[in-house]
Coordinates of C-alpha atoms in Angstrom, one line a residue:
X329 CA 232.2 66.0 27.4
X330 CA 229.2 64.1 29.5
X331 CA 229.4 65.0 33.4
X332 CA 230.3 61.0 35.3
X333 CA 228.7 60.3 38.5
X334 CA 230.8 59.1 41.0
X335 CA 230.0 55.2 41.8
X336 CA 227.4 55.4 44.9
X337 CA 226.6 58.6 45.0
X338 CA 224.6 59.0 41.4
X339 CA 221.2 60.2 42.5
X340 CA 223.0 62.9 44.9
X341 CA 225.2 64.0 42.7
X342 CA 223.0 64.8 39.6
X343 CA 220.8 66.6 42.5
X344 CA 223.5 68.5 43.1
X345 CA 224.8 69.4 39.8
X346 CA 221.3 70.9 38.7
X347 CA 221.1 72.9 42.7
X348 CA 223.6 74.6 41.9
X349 CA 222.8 75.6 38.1
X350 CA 219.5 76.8 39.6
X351 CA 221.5 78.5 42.5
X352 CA 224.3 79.9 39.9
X353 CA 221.8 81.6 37.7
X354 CA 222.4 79.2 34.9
X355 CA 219.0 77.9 35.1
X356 CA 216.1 80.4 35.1
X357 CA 212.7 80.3 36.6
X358 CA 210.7 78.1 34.3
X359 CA 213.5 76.7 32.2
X360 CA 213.0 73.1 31.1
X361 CA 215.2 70.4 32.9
X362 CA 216.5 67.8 30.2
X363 CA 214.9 65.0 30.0
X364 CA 215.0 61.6 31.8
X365 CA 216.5 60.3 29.2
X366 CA 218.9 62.6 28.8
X367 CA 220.0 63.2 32.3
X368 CA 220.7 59.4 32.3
X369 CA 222.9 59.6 29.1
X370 CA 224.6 63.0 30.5
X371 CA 225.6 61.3 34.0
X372 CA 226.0 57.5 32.8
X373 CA 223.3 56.6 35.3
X374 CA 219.9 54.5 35.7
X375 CA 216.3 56.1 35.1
X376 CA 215.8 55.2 38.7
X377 CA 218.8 57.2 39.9
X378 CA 217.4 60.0 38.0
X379 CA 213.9 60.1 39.2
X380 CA 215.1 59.7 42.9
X381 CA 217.4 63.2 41.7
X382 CA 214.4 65.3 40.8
X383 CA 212.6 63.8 44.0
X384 CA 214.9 65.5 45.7
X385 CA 215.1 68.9 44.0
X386 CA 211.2 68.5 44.2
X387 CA 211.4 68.2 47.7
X388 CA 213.8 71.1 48.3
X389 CA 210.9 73.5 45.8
X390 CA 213.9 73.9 43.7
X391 CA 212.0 72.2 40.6
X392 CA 208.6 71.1 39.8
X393 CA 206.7 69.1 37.0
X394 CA 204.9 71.1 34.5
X395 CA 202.8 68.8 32.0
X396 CA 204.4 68.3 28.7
X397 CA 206.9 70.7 29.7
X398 CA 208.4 67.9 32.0
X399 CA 210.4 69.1 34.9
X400 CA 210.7 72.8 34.6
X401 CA 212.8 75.3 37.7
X402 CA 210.4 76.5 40.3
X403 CA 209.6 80.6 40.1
X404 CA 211.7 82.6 42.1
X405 CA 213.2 79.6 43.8
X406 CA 216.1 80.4 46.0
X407 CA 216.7 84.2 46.9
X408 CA 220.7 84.5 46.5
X409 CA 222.0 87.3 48.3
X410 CA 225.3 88.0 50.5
X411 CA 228.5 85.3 50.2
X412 CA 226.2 83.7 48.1
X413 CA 226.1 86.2 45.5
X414 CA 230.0 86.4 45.8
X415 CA 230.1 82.6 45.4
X416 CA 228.5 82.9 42.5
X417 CA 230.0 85.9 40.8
X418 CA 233.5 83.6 41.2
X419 CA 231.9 80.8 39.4
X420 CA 230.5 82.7 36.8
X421 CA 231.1 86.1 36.7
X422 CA 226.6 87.0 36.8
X423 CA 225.6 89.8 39.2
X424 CA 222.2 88.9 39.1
X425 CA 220.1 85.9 37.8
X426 CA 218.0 85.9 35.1
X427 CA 214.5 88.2 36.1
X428 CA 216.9 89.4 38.9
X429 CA 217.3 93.5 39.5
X430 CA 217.9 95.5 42.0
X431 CA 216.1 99.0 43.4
X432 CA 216.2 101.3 46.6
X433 CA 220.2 101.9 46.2
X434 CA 221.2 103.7 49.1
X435 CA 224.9 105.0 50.1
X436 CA 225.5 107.0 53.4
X437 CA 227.6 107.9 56.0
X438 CA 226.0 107.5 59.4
X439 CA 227.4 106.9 63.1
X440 CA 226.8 103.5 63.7
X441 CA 224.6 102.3 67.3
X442 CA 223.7 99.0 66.8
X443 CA 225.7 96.9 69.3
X444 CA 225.7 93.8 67.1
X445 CA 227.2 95.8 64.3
X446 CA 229.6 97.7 66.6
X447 CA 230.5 94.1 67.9
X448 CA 230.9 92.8 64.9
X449 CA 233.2 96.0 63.2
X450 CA 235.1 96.3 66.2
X451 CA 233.6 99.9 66.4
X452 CA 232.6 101.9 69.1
X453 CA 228.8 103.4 69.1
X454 CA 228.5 106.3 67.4
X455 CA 231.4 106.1 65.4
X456 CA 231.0 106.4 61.6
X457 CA 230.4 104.3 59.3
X458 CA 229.7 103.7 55.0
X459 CA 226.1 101.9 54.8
X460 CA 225.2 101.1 51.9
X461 CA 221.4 99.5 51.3
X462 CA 219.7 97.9 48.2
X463 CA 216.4 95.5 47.6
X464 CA 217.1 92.7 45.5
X465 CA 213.8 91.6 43.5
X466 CA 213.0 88.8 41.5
X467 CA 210.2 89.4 38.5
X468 CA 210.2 92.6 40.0
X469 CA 209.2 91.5 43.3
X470 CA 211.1 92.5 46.5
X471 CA 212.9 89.1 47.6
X472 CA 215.6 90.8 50.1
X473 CA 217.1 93.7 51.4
X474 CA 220.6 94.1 51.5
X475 CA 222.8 96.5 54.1
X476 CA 226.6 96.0 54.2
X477 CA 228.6 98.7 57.2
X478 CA 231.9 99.4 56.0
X479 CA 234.4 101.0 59.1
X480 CA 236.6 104.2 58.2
X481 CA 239.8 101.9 57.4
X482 CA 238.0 99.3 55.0
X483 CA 237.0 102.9 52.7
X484 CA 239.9 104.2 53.3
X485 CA 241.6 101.4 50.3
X486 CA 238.3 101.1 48.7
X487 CA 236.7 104.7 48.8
X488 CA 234.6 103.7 46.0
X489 CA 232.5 102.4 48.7
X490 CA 231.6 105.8 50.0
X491 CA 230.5 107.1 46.3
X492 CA 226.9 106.8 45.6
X493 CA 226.9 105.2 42.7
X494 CA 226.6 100.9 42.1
X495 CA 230.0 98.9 42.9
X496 CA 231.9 97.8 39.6
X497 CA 233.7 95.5 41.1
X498 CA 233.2 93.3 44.7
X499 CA 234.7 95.4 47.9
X500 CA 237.3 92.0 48.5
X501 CA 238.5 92.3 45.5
X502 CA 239.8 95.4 45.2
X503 CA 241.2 95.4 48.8
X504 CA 243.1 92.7 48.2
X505 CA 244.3 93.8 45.3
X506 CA 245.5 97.3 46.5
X507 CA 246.7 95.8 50.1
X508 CA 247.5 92.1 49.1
X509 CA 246.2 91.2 52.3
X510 CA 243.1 88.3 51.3
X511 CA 239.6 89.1 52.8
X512 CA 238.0 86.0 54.5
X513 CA 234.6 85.9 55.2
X514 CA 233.4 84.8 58.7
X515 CA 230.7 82.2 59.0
X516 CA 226.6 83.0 57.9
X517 CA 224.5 83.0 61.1
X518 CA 220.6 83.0 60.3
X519 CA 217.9 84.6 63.0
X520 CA 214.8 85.6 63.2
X521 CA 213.0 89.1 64.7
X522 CA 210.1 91.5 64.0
X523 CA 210.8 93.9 60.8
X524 CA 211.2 97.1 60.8
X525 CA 208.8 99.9 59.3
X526 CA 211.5 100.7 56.9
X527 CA 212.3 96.8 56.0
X528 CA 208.5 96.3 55.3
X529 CA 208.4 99.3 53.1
X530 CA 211.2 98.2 51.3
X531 CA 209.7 94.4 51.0
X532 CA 206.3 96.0 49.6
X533 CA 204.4 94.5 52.9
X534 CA 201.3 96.2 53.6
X535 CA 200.7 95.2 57.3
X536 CA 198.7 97.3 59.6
X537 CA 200.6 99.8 61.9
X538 CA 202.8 98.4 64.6
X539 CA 202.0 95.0 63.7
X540 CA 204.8 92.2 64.2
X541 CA 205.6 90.7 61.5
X542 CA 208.5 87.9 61.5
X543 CA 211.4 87.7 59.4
X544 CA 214.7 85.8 58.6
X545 CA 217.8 87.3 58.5
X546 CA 221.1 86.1 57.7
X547 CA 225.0 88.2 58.8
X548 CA 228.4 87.3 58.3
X549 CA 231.5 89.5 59.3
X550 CA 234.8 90.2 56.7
X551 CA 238.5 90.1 57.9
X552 CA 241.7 90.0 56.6
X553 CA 244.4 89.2 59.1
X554 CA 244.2 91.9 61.4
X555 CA 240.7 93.4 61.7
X556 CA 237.2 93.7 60.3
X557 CA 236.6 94.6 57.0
X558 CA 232.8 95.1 56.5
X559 CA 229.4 93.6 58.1
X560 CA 226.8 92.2 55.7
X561 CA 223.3 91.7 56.7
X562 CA 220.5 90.5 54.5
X563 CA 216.2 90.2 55.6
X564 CA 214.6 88.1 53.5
X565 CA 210.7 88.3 52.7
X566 CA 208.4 86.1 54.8
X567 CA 208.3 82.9 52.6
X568 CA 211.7 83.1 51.1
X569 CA 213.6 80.0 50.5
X570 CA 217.7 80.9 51.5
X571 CA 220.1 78.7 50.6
X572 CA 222.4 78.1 54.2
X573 CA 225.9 77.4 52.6
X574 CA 228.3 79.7 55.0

């Protein structure tokens, strides 16, 4: 069944059917866009409404024009990491994109210092903690590293977290499933700050020793009703485009 625009809002609503395709996964790096023609059949629309659409996906580097190819997805467009990743998992079940893997898997039990963390887990410093650490690469590029702090009563339904090995199934799930109290995720603040030594081994930057080097970072905090469930924290490499959706 062809997708209908709603009346008035054609152009930005076949921009964002195709974001989030690219976003979803469902549309790889250097996959062909249909044609004009074809978008304007699909969504009942003018050729005009179309061409302002890919303007706009243009604009955001999500696509760009590629000879007799036509409009093709950008490489390694949008580095989709975090509630994003969850997001997109709910929508259509993929773990990773297409060219998408992961390396560096880390699991460990530490005592936990870091007073935005301890802030943010309702912990107090040094208590322990499950970190767990991966780098997310695209083409087998580093695009992100991933750290997510579980407290002791998060693993204590979902010990699975505490097992070295890669997750199955997403931590909220299977709390709320053994507790049947729902996990809500708190809102995704981005900042900025020097990396660390670690974070530019990990992102395969060669910079000279205690140089600064910039980078974005984005955190959001889990709950169910009562308390904290786990902290997520994502760096991105310098240049990375990061969807901002929550």
């Amino acid at each position: 069944m062809a997708y209908r625009a709603p009346a008035g809002k054609g152009y930005a609503d076949v921009a964002a059917y195709f974001r989030d395709r690219i976003k979803n996964g469902d549309l790889a790096p250097g996959d062909s866009l249909p044609s004009v023609s074809e978008i304007r059949e699909q969504f009942d629309v003018a050729a005009k409404t179309v061409s302002r659409a890919l303007g706009v996906l243009k604009g955001e580097g999500l696509v760009t024009s590629r000879g007799a190819l036509g409009t093709v997805v950008a490489n390694a467009p949008l580095v989709i990491t975090g509630t994003d990743r969850l997001d997109r998992m709910a929508k259509n079940g993929k773990r990773y994109a297409p060219g998408e893997t992961s390396s560096g898997h880390q699991v460990m039990r530490r005592s936990v210092a870091d007073p935005e963390i301890c802030t943010a887990l309702d912990l107090e410093p040094h208590d322990e903690a499950v970190i767990r650490i991966r780098v997310f690469r695209q083409d087998d590029k580093p695009t992100s590293v991933g750290v997510s702090v579980y407290p002791p009563h998060t693993v204590a339904v979902v010990p699975e977290l505490g097992d070295d090995v890669r997750m199955t199934d997403q931590f909220d799930k299977l709390y709320t499933e053994r507790t049947g109290r729902q996990v809500v995720k708190g809102q995704r603040v981005a900042r900025a700050r020097h990396a660390s030594q670690d974070e530019l081994d990990s992102l395969e930057i060669d910079a000279p020793p205690q140089s600064a080097v910039p980078v974005i970072y984005t955190t959001v905090t889990f709950h169910d009703d009562e308390r904290p469930l786990g902290y997520w924290e994502d760096v991105y490499v310098p240049g990375a485009q990061v969807p901002m959706t929550g």
